Short mmCIF file of C-alpha atoms in Angstrom, two decimals:
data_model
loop_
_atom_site.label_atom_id
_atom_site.label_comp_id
_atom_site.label_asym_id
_atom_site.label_seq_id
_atom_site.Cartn_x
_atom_site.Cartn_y
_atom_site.Cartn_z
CA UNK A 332 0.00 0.00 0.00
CA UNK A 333 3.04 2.51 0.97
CA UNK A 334 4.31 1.92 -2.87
CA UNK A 335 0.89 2.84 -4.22
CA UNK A 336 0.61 6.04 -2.00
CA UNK A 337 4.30 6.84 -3.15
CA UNK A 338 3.66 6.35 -6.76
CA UNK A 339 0.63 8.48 -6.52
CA UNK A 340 2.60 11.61 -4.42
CA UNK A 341 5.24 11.11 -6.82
CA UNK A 342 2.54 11.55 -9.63
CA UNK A 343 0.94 14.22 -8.37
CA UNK A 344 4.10 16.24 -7.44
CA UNK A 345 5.20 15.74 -10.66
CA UNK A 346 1.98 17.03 -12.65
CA UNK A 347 2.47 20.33 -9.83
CA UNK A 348 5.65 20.91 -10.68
CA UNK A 349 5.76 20.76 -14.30
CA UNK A 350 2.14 22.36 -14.34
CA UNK A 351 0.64 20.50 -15.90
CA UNK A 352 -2.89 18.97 -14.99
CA UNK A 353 -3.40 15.41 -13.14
CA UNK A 354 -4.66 12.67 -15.32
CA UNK A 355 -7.31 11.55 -12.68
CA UNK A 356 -7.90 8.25 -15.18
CA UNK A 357 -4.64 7.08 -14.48
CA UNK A 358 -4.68 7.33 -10.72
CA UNK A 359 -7.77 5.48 -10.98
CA UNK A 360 -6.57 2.53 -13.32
CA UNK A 361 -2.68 2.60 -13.55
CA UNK A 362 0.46 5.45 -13.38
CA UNK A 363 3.06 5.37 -15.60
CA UNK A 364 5.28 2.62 -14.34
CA UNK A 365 8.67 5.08 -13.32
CA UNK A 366 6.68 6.73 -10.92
CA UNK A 367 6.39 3.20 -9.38
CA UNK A 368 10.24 2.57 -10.16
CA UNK A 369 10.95 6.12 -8.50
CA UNK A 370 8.73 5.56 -5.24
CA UNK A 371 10.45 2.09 -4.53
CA UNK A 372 13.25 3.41 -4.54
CA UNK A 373 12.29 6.09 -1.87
CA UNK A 374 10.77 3.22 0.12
CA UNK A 375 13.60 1.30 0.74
CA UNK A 376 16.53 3.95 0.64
CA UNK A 377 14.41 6.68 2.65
CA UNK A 378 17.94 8.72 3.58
CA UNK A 379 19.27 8.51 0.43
CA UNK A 380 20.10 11.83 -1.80
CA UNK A 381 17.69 12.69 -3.71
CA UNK A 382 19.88 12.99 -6.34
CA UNK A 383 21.35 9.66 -6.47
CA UNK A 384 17.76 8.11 -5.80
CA UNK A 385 16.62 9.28 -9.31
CA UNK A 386 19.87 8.63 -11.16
CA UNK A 387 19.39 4.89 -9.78
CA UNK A 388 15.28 4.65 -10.13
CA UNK A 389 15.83 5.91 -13.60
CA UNK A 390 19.09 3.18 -14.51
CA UNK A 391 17.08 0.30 -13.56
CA UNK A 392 14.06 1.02 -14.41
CA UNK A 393 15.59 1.43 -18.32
CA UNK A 394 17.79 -1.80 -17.59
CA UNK A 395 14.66 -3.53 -16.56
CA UNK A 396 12.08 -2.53 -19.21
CA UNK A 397 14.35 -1.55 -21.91
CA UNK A 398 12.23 1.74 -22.27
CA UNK A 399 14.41 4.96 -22.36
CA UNK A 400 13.86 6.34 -19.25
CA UNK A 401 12.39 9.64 -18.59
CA UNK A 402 14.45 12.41 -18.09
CA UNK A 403 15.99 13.29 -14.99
CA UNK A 404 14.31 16.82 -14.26
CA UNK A 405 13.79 19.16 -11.11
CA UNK A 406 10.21 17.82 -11.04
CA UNK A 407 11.48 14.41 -10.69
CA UNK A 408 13.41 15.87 -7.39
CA UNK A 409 10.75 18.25 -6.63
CA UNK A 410 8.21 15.09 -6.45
CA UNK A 411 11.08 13.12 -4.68
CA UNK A 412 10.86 16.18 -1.70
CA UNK A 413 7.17 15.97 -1.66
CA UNK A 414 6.96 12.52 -1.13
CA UNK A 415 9.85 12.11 1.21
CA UNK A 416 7.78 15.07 3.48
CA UNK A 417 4.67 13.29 3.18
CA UNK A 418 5.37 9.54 4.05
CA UNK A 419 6.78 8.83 7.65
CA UNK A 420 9.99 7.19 7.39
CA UNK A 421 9.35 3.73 8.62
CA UNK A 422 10.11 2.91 11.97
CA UNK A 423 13.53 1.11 12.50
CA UNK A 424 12.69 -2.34 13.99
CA UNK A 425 10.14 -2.64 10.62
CA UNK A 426 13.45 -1.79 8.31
CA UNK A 427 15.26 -4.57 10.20
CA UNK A 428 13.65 -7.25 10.54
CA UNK A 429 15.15 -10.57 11.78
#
């Protein structure tokens, strides 16, 4: 559920950024798979720069489609920001888990 509510910040951060308007149809079916890539990556690397968590979202999401990925882009960080402020990091005994 936390990778469908990042994918969807990420989304919607995006749109806000790059002004342009929210396509509610895919919120309600499907997003565009490197917002899912993107918000993964924030999931399980939560301290990570945000810099170097959409150079890496971005490398393997191309390696593992073999799409061109989209291109790295201050909305792409600004949506990183908005998501990292949003979601609670998650607590440490559920990152570690033995």
């Amino acid at each position: 559920m936390r990778r469908d509510i990042a994918a969807e910040l990420a989304y919607r951060a995006y749109c806000e950024t790059e002004g342009i308007p929210v396509d509610e149809r895919a919120l309600a079916t499907r997003l565009p798979e490197e917002f899912f890539w993107v918000g993964d990556r924030m999931l399980d690397n939560p301290d990570e720069p945000e810099q170097a968590t959409l150079t890496a979202a971005l490398a393997v999401y191309a390696a593992c489609t073999r799409k061109e990925p989209p291109p790295a882009s201050e909305a792409w960080l600004s949506a990183i920001r908005k998501v990292r402020e949003t979601l609670p990091k998650p607590a440490l005994s559920a990152r570690f888990s033995f």
